[in-house]
CSV table of N, CA, C and O in Angstrom, one decimal:
chain,number,residue,atom,x,y,z
A,206,UNK,N,-28.5,-12.5,-47.2
A,206,UNK,CA,-27.2,-13.3,-47.1
A,206,UNK,C,-26.6,-13.3,-48.5
A,206,UNK,O,-25.4,-13.2,-48.6
A,207,UNK,N,-27.4,-13.4,-49.5
A,207,UNK,CA,-26.9,-13.4,-50.9
A,207,UNK,C,-26.3,-12.1,-51.2
A,207,UNK,O,-25.2,-12.0,-51.8
A,208,UNK,N,-26.9,-11.0,-50.8
A,208,UNK,CA,-26.3,-9.7,-51.0
A,208,UNK,C,-25.0,-9.5,-50.3
A,208,UNK,O,-24.1,-8.8,-50.9
A,209,UNK,N,-24.8,-10.0,-49.1
A,209,UNK,CA,-23.6,-9.9,-48.4
A,209,UNK,C,-22.5,-10.7,-49.1
A,209,UNK,O,-21.3,-10.2,-49.2
A,210,UNK,N,-22.8,-11.9,-49.6
A,210,UNK,CA,-21.8,-12.7,-50.3
A,210,UNK,C,-21.4,-12.0,-51.6
A,210,UNK,O,-20.2,-12.0,-52.0
A,211,UNK,N,-22.3,-11.4,-52.3
A,211,UNK,CA,-22.0,-10.6,-53.5
A,211,UNK,C,-21.1,-9.4,-53.2
A,211,UNK,O,-20.1,-9.2,-53.9
A,212,UNK,N,-21.4,-8.7,-52.1
A,212,UNK,CA,-20.6,-7.6,-51.7
A,212,UNK,C,-19.1,-8.0,-51.4
A,212,UNK,O,-18.2,-7.4,-51.8
A,213,UNK,N,-19.0,-9.1,-50.7
A,213,UNK,CA,-17.7,-9.6,-50.3
A,213,UNK,C,-16.9,-10.1,-51.5
A,213,UNK,O,-15.7,-9.8,-51.7
A,214,UNK,N,-17.6,-10.7,-52.5
A,214,UNK,CA,-16.9,-11.1,-53.7
A,214,UNK,C,-16.4,-9.9,-54.5
A,214,UNK,O,-15.3,-9.9,-55.1
A,215,UNK,N,-17.3,-8.9,-54.5
A,215,UNK,CA,-16.9,-7.6,-55.3
A,215,UNK,C,-15.7,-7.0,-54.6
A,215,UNK,O,-14.7,-6.5,-55.3
A,216,UNK,N,-15.6,-7.0,-53.3
A,216,UNK,CA,-14.5,-6.4,-52.5
A,216,UNK,C,-13.2,-7.2,-52.8
A,216,UNK,O,-12.2,-6.6,-53.0
A,217,UNK,N,-13.4,-8.5,-52.7
A,217,UNK,CA,-12.2,-9.4,-53.0
A,217,UNK,C,-11.7,-9.2,-54.4
A,217,UNK,O,-10.5,-9.1,-54.6
A,218,UNK,N,-12.6,-9.1,-55.4
A,218,UNK,CA,-12.2,-8.9,-56.7
A,218,UNK,C,-11.5,-7.5,-56.9
A,218,UNK,O,-10.5,-7.4,-57.6
A,219,UNK,N,-12.0,-6.5,-56.3
A,219,UNK,CA,-11.4,-5.2,-56.3
A,219,UNK,C,-10.0,-5.2,-55.7
A,219,UNK,O,-9.1,-4.5,-56.2
A,220,UNK,N,-9.9,-5.8,-54.6
A,220,UNK,CA,-8.6,-5.9,-53.9
A,220,UNK,C,-7.5,-6.6,-54.8
A,220,UNK,O,-6.4,-6.2,-55.0
A,221,UNK,N,-8.0,-7.7,-55.4
A,221,UNK,CA,-7.1,-8.5,-56.3
A,221,UNK,C,-6.7,-7.6,-57.5
A,221,UNK,O,-5.5,-7.6,-58.0
A,222,UNK,N,-7.7,-6.9,-58.1
A,222,UNK,CA,-7.4,-6.0,-59.2
A,222,UNK,C,-6.4,-4.9,-58.9
A,222,UNK,O,-5.5,-4.6,-59.6
A,223,UNK,N,-6.5,-4.3,-57.7
A,223,UNK,CA,-5.6,-3.3,-57.2
A,223,UNK,C,-4.2,-3.9,-57.1
A,223,UNK,O,-3.2,-3.2,-57.5
A,224,UNK,N,-4.1,-5.1,-56.6
A,224,UNK,CA,-2.8,-5.7,-56.4
A,224,UNK,C,-2.1,-6.0,-57.8
A,224,UNK,O,-0.9,-5.8,-58.0
A,225,UNK,N,-2.9,-6.4,-58.7
A,225,UNK,CA,-2.4,-6.7,-60.1
A,225,UNK,C,-1.9,-5.4,-60.8
A,225,UNK,O,-0.8,-5.4,-61.4
A,226,UNK,N,-2.7,-4.4,-60.7
A,226,UNK,CA,-2.3,-3.1,-61.3
A,226,UNK,C,-1.1,-2.6,-60.6
A,226,UNK,O,-0.2,-2.1,-61.3
A,227,UNK,N,-1.0,-2.7,-59.3
A,227,UNK,CA,0.2,-2.2,-58.6
A,227,UNK,C,1.5,-3.0,-59.1
A,227,UNK,O,2.5,-2.4,-59.3
A,228,UNK,N,1.3,-4.3,-59.2
A,228,UNK,CA,2.5,-5.1,-59.6
A,228,UNK,C,2.9,-4.7,-61.1
A,228,UNK,O,4.1,-4.7,-61.4
A,229,UNK,N,1.9,-4.5,-61.9
A,229,UNK,CA,2.2,-4.1,-63.3
A,229,UNK,C,2.9,-2.8,-63.4
A,229,UNK,O,3.9,-2.6,-64.1
A,230,UNK,N,2.5,-1.8,-62.6
A,230,UNK,CA,3.0,-0.5,-62.6
A,230,UNK,C,4.5,-0.5,-62.1
A,230,UNK,O,5.4,0.1,-62.7
A,231,UNK,N,4.7,-1.1,-61.0
A,231,UNK,CA,6.0,-1.2,-60.4
A,231,UNK,C,6.9,-2.1,-61.2
A,231,UNK,O,8.1,-1.9,-61.1
A,232,UNK,N,6.4,-3.1,-61.8
A,232,UNK,CA,7.2,-4.0,-62.6
A,232,UNK,C,7.8,-3.2,-63.8
A,232,UNK,O,8.9,-3.6,-64.3
A,233,UNK,N,7.2,-2.2,-64.3
A,233,UNK,CA,7.7,-1.5,-65.5
A,233,UNK,C,8.9,-0.5,-65.1
A,233,UNK,O,9.6,-0.1,-65.9
A,234,UNK,N,9.0,-0.2,-63.8
A,234,UNK,CA,10.0,0.8,-63.4
A,234,UNK,C,11.4,0.1,-63.0
A,234,UNK,O,12.3,0.8,-62.6
A,235,UNK,N,11.5,-1.2,-63.3
A,235,UNK,CA,12.8,-1.8,-62.9
A,235,UNK,C,14.0,-1.3,-63.7
A,235,UNK,O,15.1,-1.4,-63.3
A,236,UNK,N,13.8,-0.9,-64.9
A,236,UNK,CA,14.9,-0.4,-65.7
A,236,UNK,C,15.6,0.8,-65.2
A,236,UNK,O,16.7,1.1,-65.5
A,237,UNK,N,14.9,1.6,-64.4
A,237,UNK,CA,15.5,2.8,-63.8
A,237,UNK,C,16.6,2.4,-62.8
A,237,UNK,O,17.5,3.2,-62.5
A,238,UNK,N,16.6,1.2,-62.2
A,238,UNK,CA,17.6,0.9,-61.2
A,238,UNK,C,18.9,0.5,-61.9
A,238,UNK,O,19.9,0.5,-61.2
A,239,UNK,N,18.9,0.1,-63.2
A,239,UNK,CA,20.1,-0.3,-63.8
A,239,UNK,C,20.7,0.9,-64.6
A,239,UNK,O,21.5,0.7,-65.5
A,240,UNK,N,20.3,2.1,-64.3
A,240,UNK,CA,20.8,3.3,-65.0
A,240,UNK,C,22.3,3.5,-64.7
A,240,UNK,O,22.7,3.3,-63.5
A,241,UNK,N,23.0,3.8,-65.7
A,241,UNK,CA,24.5,4.0,-65.5
A,241,UNK,C,24.7,5.5,-65.1
A,241,UNK,O,25.3,6.3,-65.9
A,242,UNK,N,24.4,5.9,-63.8
A,242,UNK,CA,24.6,7.2,-63.4
A,242,UNK,C,25.7,7.3,-62.3
A,242,UNK,O,25.6,8.2,-61.4
A,243,UNK,N,26.6,6.3,-62.2
A,243,UNK,CA,27.6,6.2,-61.2
A,243,UNK,C,28.8,7.0,-61.6
A,243,UNK,O,29.8,7.0,-60.8
A,244,UNK,N,28.8,7.7,-62.7
A,244,UNK,CA,30.1,8.4,-63.1
A,244,UNK,C,30.3,9.6,-62.2
A,244,UNK,O,31.5,10.0,-62.0
A,245,UNK,N,29.3,10.2,-61.6
A,245,UNK,CA,29.5,11.3,-60.7
A,245,UNK,C,29.6,11.0,-59.3
A,245,UNK,O,29.6,11.8,-58.4
A,246,UNK,N,29.6,9.7,-59.0
A,246,UNK,CA,29.7,9.2,-57.6
A,246,UNK,C,31.1,9.3,-57.0
A,246,UNK,O,32.0,8.7,-57.6
A,247,UNK,N,31.3,10.0,-55.9
A,247,UNK,CA,32.6,10.2,-55.3
A,247,UNK,C,32.8,9.3,-54.1
A,247,UNK,O,33.8,9.5,-53.3
A,248,UNK,N,31.9,8.4,-53.8
A,248,UNK,CA,31.9,7.7,-52.5
A,248,UNK,C,33.2,6.8,-52.4
A,248,UNK,O,33.9,6.9,-51.4
A,249,UNK,N,33.5,6.1,-53.4
A,249,UNK,CA,34.7,5.3,-53.4
A,249,UNK,C,36.0,6.1,-53.3
A,249,UNK,O,36.9,5.8,-52.6
A,250,UNK,N,36.0,7.2,-54.1
A,250,UNK,CA,37.1,8.1,-54.0
A,250,UNK,C,37.4,8.7,-52.6
A,250,UNK,O,38.5,8.7,-52.1
A,251,UNK,N,36.3,9.1,-52.0
A,251,UNK,CA,36.4,9.6,-50.6
A,251,UNK,C,36.9,8.6,-49.7
A,251,UNK,O,37.7,8.8,-48.8
A,252,UNK,N,36.3,7.3,-49.8
A,252,UNK,CA,36.8,6.2,-49.0
A,252,UNK,C,38.2,5.9,-49.1
A,252,UNK,O,39.0,5.8,-48.1
A,253,UNK,N,38.7,5.9,-50.4
A,253,UNK,CA,40.1,5.6,-50.6
A,253,UNK,C,41.0,6.7,-50.1
A,253,UNK,O,42.1,6.4,-49.5
A,254,UNK,N,40.6,7.9,-50.2
A,254,UNK,CA,41.4,9.0,-49.6
A,254,UNK,C,41.5,9.0,-48.1
A,254,UNK,O,42.6,9.2,-47.5
A,255,UNK,N,40.4,8.6,-47.4
A,255,UNK,CA,40.4,8.4,-46.0
A,255,UNK,C,41.3,7.3,-45.6
A,255,UNK,O,42.1,7.4,-44.6
A,256,UNK,N,41.3,6.2,-46.3
A,256,UNK,CA,42.1,5.0,-46.0
A,256,UNK,C,43.6,5.4,-46.2
A,256,UNK,O,44.5,5.0,-45.4
A,257,UNK,N,43.9,6.2,-47.2
A,257,UNK,CA,45.3,6.6,-47.4
A,257,UNK,C,45.8,7.5,-46.2
A,257,UNK,O,46.9,7.5,-45.8
A,258,UNK,N,44.9,8.4,-45.8
A,258,UNK,CA,45.2,9.3,-44.7
A,258,UNK,C,45.4,8.5,-43.4
A,258,UNK,O,46.3,8.8,-42.6
A,259,UNK,N,44.6,7.5,-43.2
A,259,UNK,CA,44.8,6.6,-42.0
A,259,UNK,C,46.1,5.9,-42.1
A,259,UNK,O,46.8,5.8,-41.1
A,260,UNK,N,46.5,5.4,-43.2
A,260,UNK,CA,47.7,4.6,-43.4
A,260,UNK,C,48.9,5.6,-43.2
A,260,UNK,O,50.0,5.1,-42.7
A,261,UNK,N,48.8,6.8,-43.6
A,261,UNK,CA,49.9,7.8,-43.4
A,261,UNK,C,50.0,8.4,-42.0
A,261,UNK,O,50.9,9.1,-41.7
A,262,UNK,N,49.0,8.1,-41.2
A,262,UNK,CA,48.9,8.6,-39.8
A,262,UNK,C,48.4,10.0,-39.7
A,262,UNK,O,48.6,10.7,-38.8
A,263,UNK,N,47.7,10.4,-40.7
A,263,UNK,CA,47.1,11.8,-40.8
A,263,UNK,C,45.6,11.7,-40.5
A,263,UNK,O,44.8,12.6,-41.0
A,264,UNK,N,45.1,10.7,-39.8
A,264,UNK,CA,43.7,10.6,-39.6
A,264,UNK,C,43.2,11.7,-38.7
A,264,UNK,O,43.7,11.9,-37.6
A,265,UNK,N,42.3,12.5,-39.2
A,265,UNK,CA,41.8,13.7,-38.5
A,265,UNK,C,40.7,13.2,-37.6
A,265,UNK,O,39.7,12.6,-37.9
A,266,UNK,N,40.8,13.6,-36.3
A,266,UNK,CA,39.8,13.3,-35.3
A,266,UNK,C,38.8,14.5,-35.3
A,266,UNK,O,39.2,15.6,-35.1
A,267,UNK,N,37.5,14.2,-35.4
A,267,UNK,CA,36.6,15.3,-35.4
A,267,UNK,C,36.3,15.9,-34.0
A,267,UNK,O,35.3,15.6,-33.4
A,268,UNK,N,37.3,16.7,-33.5
A,268,UNK,CA,37.2,17.1,-32.1
A,268,UNK,C,36.0,18.1,-31.9
A,268,UNK,O,35.4,18.1,-30.8
A,269,UNK,N,35.6,18.8,-32.9
A,269,UNK,CA,34.4,19.6,-32.8
A,269,UNK,C,33.2,18.8,-32.5
A,269,UNK,O,32.4,19.2,-31.6
A,270,UNK,N,33.0,17.7,-33.2
A,270,UNK,CA,31.9,16.9,-33.0
A,270,UNK,C,31.9,16.2,-31.7
A,270,UNK,O,30.9,16.0,-31.0
A,271,UNK,N,33.1,15.8,-31.3
A,271,UNK,CA,33.3,15.1,-30.0
A,271,UNK,C,32.9,16.1,-28.8
A,271,UNK,O,32.2,15.8,-27.9
A,272,UNK,N,33.4,17.3,-29.0
A,272,UNK,CA,33.1,18.3,-27.9
A,272,UNK,C,31.6,18.7,-27.9
A,272,UNK,O,31.0,18.8,-26.8
A,273,UNK,N,31.0,18.8,-29.1
A,273,UNK,CA,29.6,19.1,-29.1
A,273,UNK,C,28.8,18.0,-28.5
A,273,UNK,O,27.8,18.2,-27.8
A,274,UNK,N,29.1,16.7,-28.9
A,274,UNK,CA,28.4,15.6,-28.3
A,274,UNK,C,28.6,15.5,-26.8
A,274,UNK,O,27.6,15.2,-26.1
A,275,UNK,N,29.8,15.8,-26.3
A,275,UNK,CA,30.0,15.8,-24.9
A,275,UNK,C,29.2,16.8,-24.2
A,275,UNK,O,28.6,16.6,-23.1
A,276,UNK,N,29.2,18.0,-24.7
A,276,UNK,CA,28.5,19.1,-24.1
A,276,UNK,C,27.0,18.8,-24.1
A,276,UNK,O,26.3,19.1,-23.1
A,277,UNK,N,26.5,18.3,-25.2
A,277,UNK,CA,25.1,17.9,-25.3
A,277,UNK,C,24.7,16.9,-24.3
A,277,UNK,O,23.7,17.0,-23.6
A,278,UNK,N,25.5,15.8,-24.2
A,278,UNK,CA,25.3,14.8,-23.2
A,278,UNK,C,25.4,15.3,-21.8
A,278,UNK,O,24.5,14.9,-21.0
A,279,UNK,N,26.3,16.2,-21.5
A,279,UNK,CA,26.4,16.7,-20.2
A,279,UNK,C,25.2,17.5,-19.8
A,279,UNK,O,24.6,17.4,-18.7
A,280,UNK,N,24.7,18.3,-20.8
A,280,UNK,CA,23.5,19.2,-20.6
A,280,UNK,C,22.3,18.3,-20.4
A,280,UNK,O,21.5,18.5,-19.4
A,281,UNK,N,22.0,17.4,-21.2
A,281,UNK,CA,20.9,16.5,-21.1
A,281,UNK,C,20.9,15.7,-19.9
A,281,UNK,O,19.9,15.5,-19.1
A,282,UNK,N,22.1,15.1,-19.6
A,282,UNK,CA,22.3,14.4,-18.3
A,282,UNK,C,22.0,15.2,-17.1
A,282,UNK,O,21.3,14.7,-16.1
A,283,UNK,N,22.5,16.4,-17.1
A,283,UNK,CA,22.2,17.3,-16.0
A,283,UNK,C,20.7,17.6,-15.8
A,283,UNK,O,20.2,17.7,-14.7
A,284,UNK,N,20.0,17.8,-17.0
A,284,UNK,CA,18.6,18.0,-16.9
A,284,UNK,C,17.9,16.8,-16.3
A,284,UNK,O,17.0,17.0,-15.5
A,285,UNK,N,18.2,15.6,-16.8
A,285,UNK,CA,17.6,14.4,-16.3
A,285,UNK,C,17.8,14.2,-14.8
A,285,UNK,O,16.9,14.0,-14.0
A,286,UNK,N,19.1,14.4,-14.4
A,286,UNK,CA,19.4,14.1,-13.0
A,286,UNK,C,18.8,15.2,-12.1
A,286,UNK,O,18.3,14.9,-11.0
A,287,UNK,N,18.8,16.5,-12.6
A,287,UNK,CA,18.2,17.5,-11.7
A,287,UNK,C,16.7,17.4,-11.6
A,287,UNK,O,16.2,17.7,-10.6
A,288,UNK,N,16.1,16.9,-12.7
A,288,UNK,CA,14.6,16.6,-12.6
A,288,UNK,C,14.3,15.5,-11.6
A,288,UNK,O,13.4,15.7,-10.8
A,289,UNK,N,15.2,14.5,-11.6
A,289,UNK,CA,14.9,13.4,-10.6
A,289,UNK,C,15.2,13.9,-9.2
A,289,UNK,O,14.4,13.6,-8.3
A,290,UNK,N,16.2,14.6,-9.0
A,290,UNK,CA,16.5,15.0,-7.6
A,290,UNK,C,15.5,16.1,-7.2
A,290,UNK,O,15.1,16.0,-6.0
A,291,UNK,N,15.1,17.0,-8.0
A,291,UNK,CA,14.1,17.9,-7.6
A,291,UNK,C,12.7,17.2,-7.3
A,291,UNK,O,12.0,17.6,-6.4
A,292,UNK,N,12.4,16.2,-8.0
A,292,UNK,CA,11.2,15.4,-7.7
A,292,UNK,C,11.3,14.8,-6.4
A,292,UNK,O,10.3,14.8,-5.6
A,293,UNK,N,12.5,14.2,-6.1
A,293,UNK,CA,12.6,13.6,-4.8
A,293,UNK,C,12.6,14.6,-3.7
A,293,UNK,O,12.0,14.3,-2.6
A,294,UNK,N,13.2,15.7,-3.9
A,294,UNK,CA,13.2,16.8,-2.9
A,294,UNK,C,11.8,17.3,-2.6
A,294,UNK,O,11.4,17.6,-1.5
A,295,UNK,N,11.0,17.5,-3.7
A,295,UNK,CA,9.6,17.9,-3.5
A,295,UNK,C,8.8,17.0,-2.7
A,295,UNK,O,8.0,17.3,-1.9
A,296,UNK,N,9.0,15.7,-3.0
A,296,UNK,CA,8.3,14.6,-2.3
A,296,UNK,C,8.7,14.7,-0.8
A,296,UNK,O,7.8,14.6,0.1
A,297,UNK,N,10.0,14.8,-0.5
A,297,UNK,CA,10.5,14.9,0.8
A,297,UNK,C,9.9,16.1,1.5
A,297,UNK,O,9.5,16.0,2.7
A,298,UNK,N,10.0,17.2,0.9
A,298,UNK,CA,9.5,18.5,1.4
A,298,UNK,C,8.0,18.4,1.7
A,298,UNK,O,7.5,18.9,2.8
A,299,UNK,N,7.2,17.8,0.8
A,299,UNK,CA,5.8,17.6,1.0
A,299,UNK,C,5.5,16.8,2.3
A,299,UNK,O,4.7,17.1,3.1
A,300,UNK,N,6.3,15.7,2.4
A,300,UNK,CA,6.1,14.8,3.6
A,300,UNK,C,6.5,15.5,4.9
A,300,UNK,O,5.8,15.4,5.9
A,301,UNK,N,7.6,16.3,4.8
A,301,UNK,CA,8.0,17.0,6.0
A,301,UNK,C,7.0,18.1,6.4
A,301,UNK,O,6.7,18.3,7.6
A,302,UNK,N,6.4,18.8,5.4
A,302,UNK,CA,5.4,19.8,5.6
A,302,UNK,C,4.2,19.2,6.2
A,302,UNK,O,3.6,19.7,7.2
A,303,UNK,N,3.8,18.0,5.7
A,303,UNK,CA,2.6,17.3,6.2
A,303,UNK,C,2.8,16.9,7.7
A,303,UNK,O,2.0,17.1,8.5
A,304,UNK,N,4.0,16.4,8.0
A,304,UNK,CA,4.3,16.0,9.4
A,304,UNK,C,4.3,17.3,10.3
A,304,UNK,O,3.8,17.2,11.4
A,305,UNK,N,4.9,18.4,9.8
A,305,UNK,CA,4.9,19.6,10.6
A,305,UNK,C,3.5,20.1,10.9
A,305,UNK,O,3.2,20.5,12.1
A,306,UNK,N,2.7,20.2,9.9
A,306,UNK,CA,1.3,20.6,10.2
A,306,UNK,C,0.5,19.7,11.1
A,306,UNK,O,-0.3,20.1,11.9
A,307,UNK,N,0.7,18.4,10.9
A,307,UNK,CA,0.1,17.4,11.8
A,307,UNK,C,0.5,17.6,13.2
A,307,UNK,O,-0.3,17.6,14.1
A,308,UNK,N,1.8,17.8,13.4
A,308,UNK,CA,2.3,18.0,14.8
A,308,UNK,C,1.7,19.3,15.3
A,308,UNK,O,1.3,19.4,16.5
A,309,UNK,N,1.6,20.4,14.5
A,309,UNK,CA,1.1,21.7,14.9
A,309,UNK,C,-0.4,21.5,15.4
A,309,UNK,O,-0.8,22.0,16.5
A,310,UNK,N,-1.2,20.8,14.6
A,310,UNK,CA,-2.6,20.7,14.9
A,310,UNK,C,-2.7,19.8,16.2
A,310,UNK,O,-3.6,20.1,17.0
A,311,UNK,N,-1.9,18.8,16.3
A,311,UNK,CA,-2.0,18.0,17.5
A,311,UNK,C,-1.6,18.8,18.8
A,311,UNK,O,-2.2,18.6,19.8
A,312,UNK,N,-0.6,19.6,18.7
A,312,UNK,CA,-0.2,20.5,19.8
A,312,UNK,C,-1.2,21.5,20.2
A,312,UNK,O,-1.5,21.7,21.3
A,313,UNK,N,-1.9,22.1,19.2
A,313,UNK,CA,-2.9,23.1,19.4
A,313,UNK,C,-4.1,22.4,20.1
A,313,UNK,O,-4.7,22.9,21.1
A,314,UNK,N,-4.4,21.2,19.6
A,314,UNK,CA,-5.6,20.4,20.2
A,314,UNK,C,-5.3,20.1,21.7
A,314,UNK,O,-6.1,20.2,22.5
A,315,UNK,N,-4.0,19.6,21.9
A,315,UNK,CA,-3.7,19.2,23.3
A,315,UNK,C,-3.7,20.4,24.2
A,315,UNK,O,-4.0,20.4,25.4
A,316,UNK,N,-3.2,21.6,23.7
A,316,UNK,CA,-3.2,22.8,24.5
A,316,UNK,C,-4.7,23.3,24.8
A,316,UNK,O,-4.9,23.7,26.0
A,317,UNK,N,-5.6,23.1,23.9
A,317,UNK,CA,-7.0,23.5,24.1
A,317,UNK,C,-7.5,22.6,25.2
A,317,UNK,O,-8.3,23.1,26.1
A,318,UNK,N,-7.3,21.3,25.1
A,318,UNK,CA,-7.8,20.4,26.1
A,318,UNK,C,-7.2,20.7,27.5
A,318,UNK,O,-7.9,20.6,28.5
A,319,UNK,N,-5.9,21.0,27.5
A,319,UNK,CA,-5.2,21.3,28.8
A,319,UNK,C,-5.8,22.6,29.4
A,319,UNK,O,-6.0,22.7,30.6
A,320,UNK,N,-6.1,23.6,28.5
A,320,UNK,CA,-6.8,24.8,29.0
A,320,UNK,C,-8.1,24.6,29.6
A,320,UNK,O,-8.5,25.1,30.6
A,321,UNK,N,-8.9,23.7,28.9
A,321,UNK,CA,-10.2,23.3,29.5
A,321,UNK,C,-10.1,22.7,30.8
A,321,UNK,O,-10.9,23.0,31.8
A,322,UNK,N,-9.2,21.7,31.0
A,322,UNK,CA,-9.0,21.0,32.2
A,322,UNK,C,-8.5,22.0,33.3
A,322,UNK,O,-9.0,22.0,34.5
A,323,UNK,N,-7.6,22.9,33.0
A,323,UNK,CA,-7.2,23.9,34.0
A,323,UNK,C,-8.3,24.8,34.4
A,323,UNK,O,-8.5,25.2,35.6
A,324,UNK,N,-9.1,25.2,33.4
A,324,UNK,CA,-10.3,26.1,33.7
A,324,UNK,C,-11.2,25.4,34.7
A,324,UNK,O,-11.8,26.0,35.6
A,325,UNK,N,-11.5,24.1,34.4
A,325,UNK,CA,-12.4,23.4,35.2
A,325,UNK,C,-11.8,23.2,36.6
A,325,UNK,O,-12.6,23.3,37.6
A,326,UNK,N,-10.5,23.0,36.7
A,326,UNK,CA,-9.9,22.8,38.1
A,326,UNK,C,-10.0,24.1,38.8
A,326,UNK,O,-10.3,24.1,40.1
A,327,UNK,N,-9.8,25.3,38.2
A,327,UNK,CA,-9.8,26.5,38.9
A,327,UNK,C,-11.3,26.9,39.3
A,327,UNK,O,-11.5,27.4,40.4
A,328,UNK,N,-12.2,26.5,38.4
A,328,UNK,CA,-13.6,26.8,38.8
A,328,UNK,C,-14.1,25.9,39.9
A,328,UNK,O,-14.9,26.3,40.7
A,329,UNK,N,-13.5,24.7,40.0
A,329,UNK,CA,-13.9,23.8,41.1
A,329,UNK,C,-13.3,24.3,42.5
A,329,UNK,O,-13.8,24.1,43.5
A,330,UNK,N,-12.2,25.1,42.4
A,330,UNK,CA,-11.7,25.8,43.6
A,330,UNK,C,-12.4,27.1,43.9
A,330,UNK,O,-12.1,27.7,44.9
A,331,UNK,N,-13.3,27.6,43.0
A,331,UNK,CA,-14.0,28.8,43.3
A,331,UNK,C,-13.5,30.0,42.7
A,331,UNK,O,-13.9,31.1,43.0
A,332,UNK,N,-12.5,29.9,41.8
A,332,UNK,CA,-11.9,31.0,41.1
A,332,UNK,C,-12.6,31.2,39.8
A,332,UNK,O,-12.8,30.2,39.0
A,333,UNK,N,-13.1,32.4,39.5
A,333,UNK,CA,-13.7,32.6,38.2
A,333,UNK,C,-12.7,32.9,37.1
A,333,UNK,O,-11.8,33.7,37.3
A,334,UNK,N,-12.8,32.3,36.0
A,334,UNK,CA,-11.9,32.4,34.9
A,334,UNK,C,-12.6,32.9,33.7
A,334,UNK,O,-13.7,32.4,33.3
A,335,UNK,N,-12.1,34.0,33.1
A,335,UNK,CA,-12.7,34.5,31.8
A,335,UNK,C,-11.8,34.1,30.7
A,335,UNK,O,-10.6,34.5,30.7
A,336,UNK,N,-12.3,33.5,29.7
A,336,UNK,CA,-11.5,33.0,28.6
A,336,UNK,C,-11.7,34.1,27.5
A,336,UNK,O,-12.8,34.5,27.1
A,337,UNK,N,-10.5,34.6,27.0
A,337,UNK,CA,-10.6,35.6,26.0
A,337,UNK,C,-10.3,35.0,24.6
A,337,UNK,O,-9.5,34.2,24.4
């Protein structure tokens, strides 16, 4: 029990030490965030140019992107819907096939029974019947 407590204390101390070292290392990197490297940034300039184009009525609609997104959506939607419908058709076909085979086996069974009854009736009348 004493060994387990000592091991837990060592693990807790090691975890606390790792946290302190991590805090110290990351605390030293804060000066890099205040670096004055915004002189090459064109973000505001691009925004202002777009706003001027909108105000002048020259806003460009990205028709290529719209057409590509529409085509992609149509293709993916078609795949999804065709997969659903093919799954439903397969289930329906499987059920119909099962019913057809069940009906076939029932009909064959009833014909065999009918043949046996007819053979017995003919033999009771004295007619010999050979089954091939």
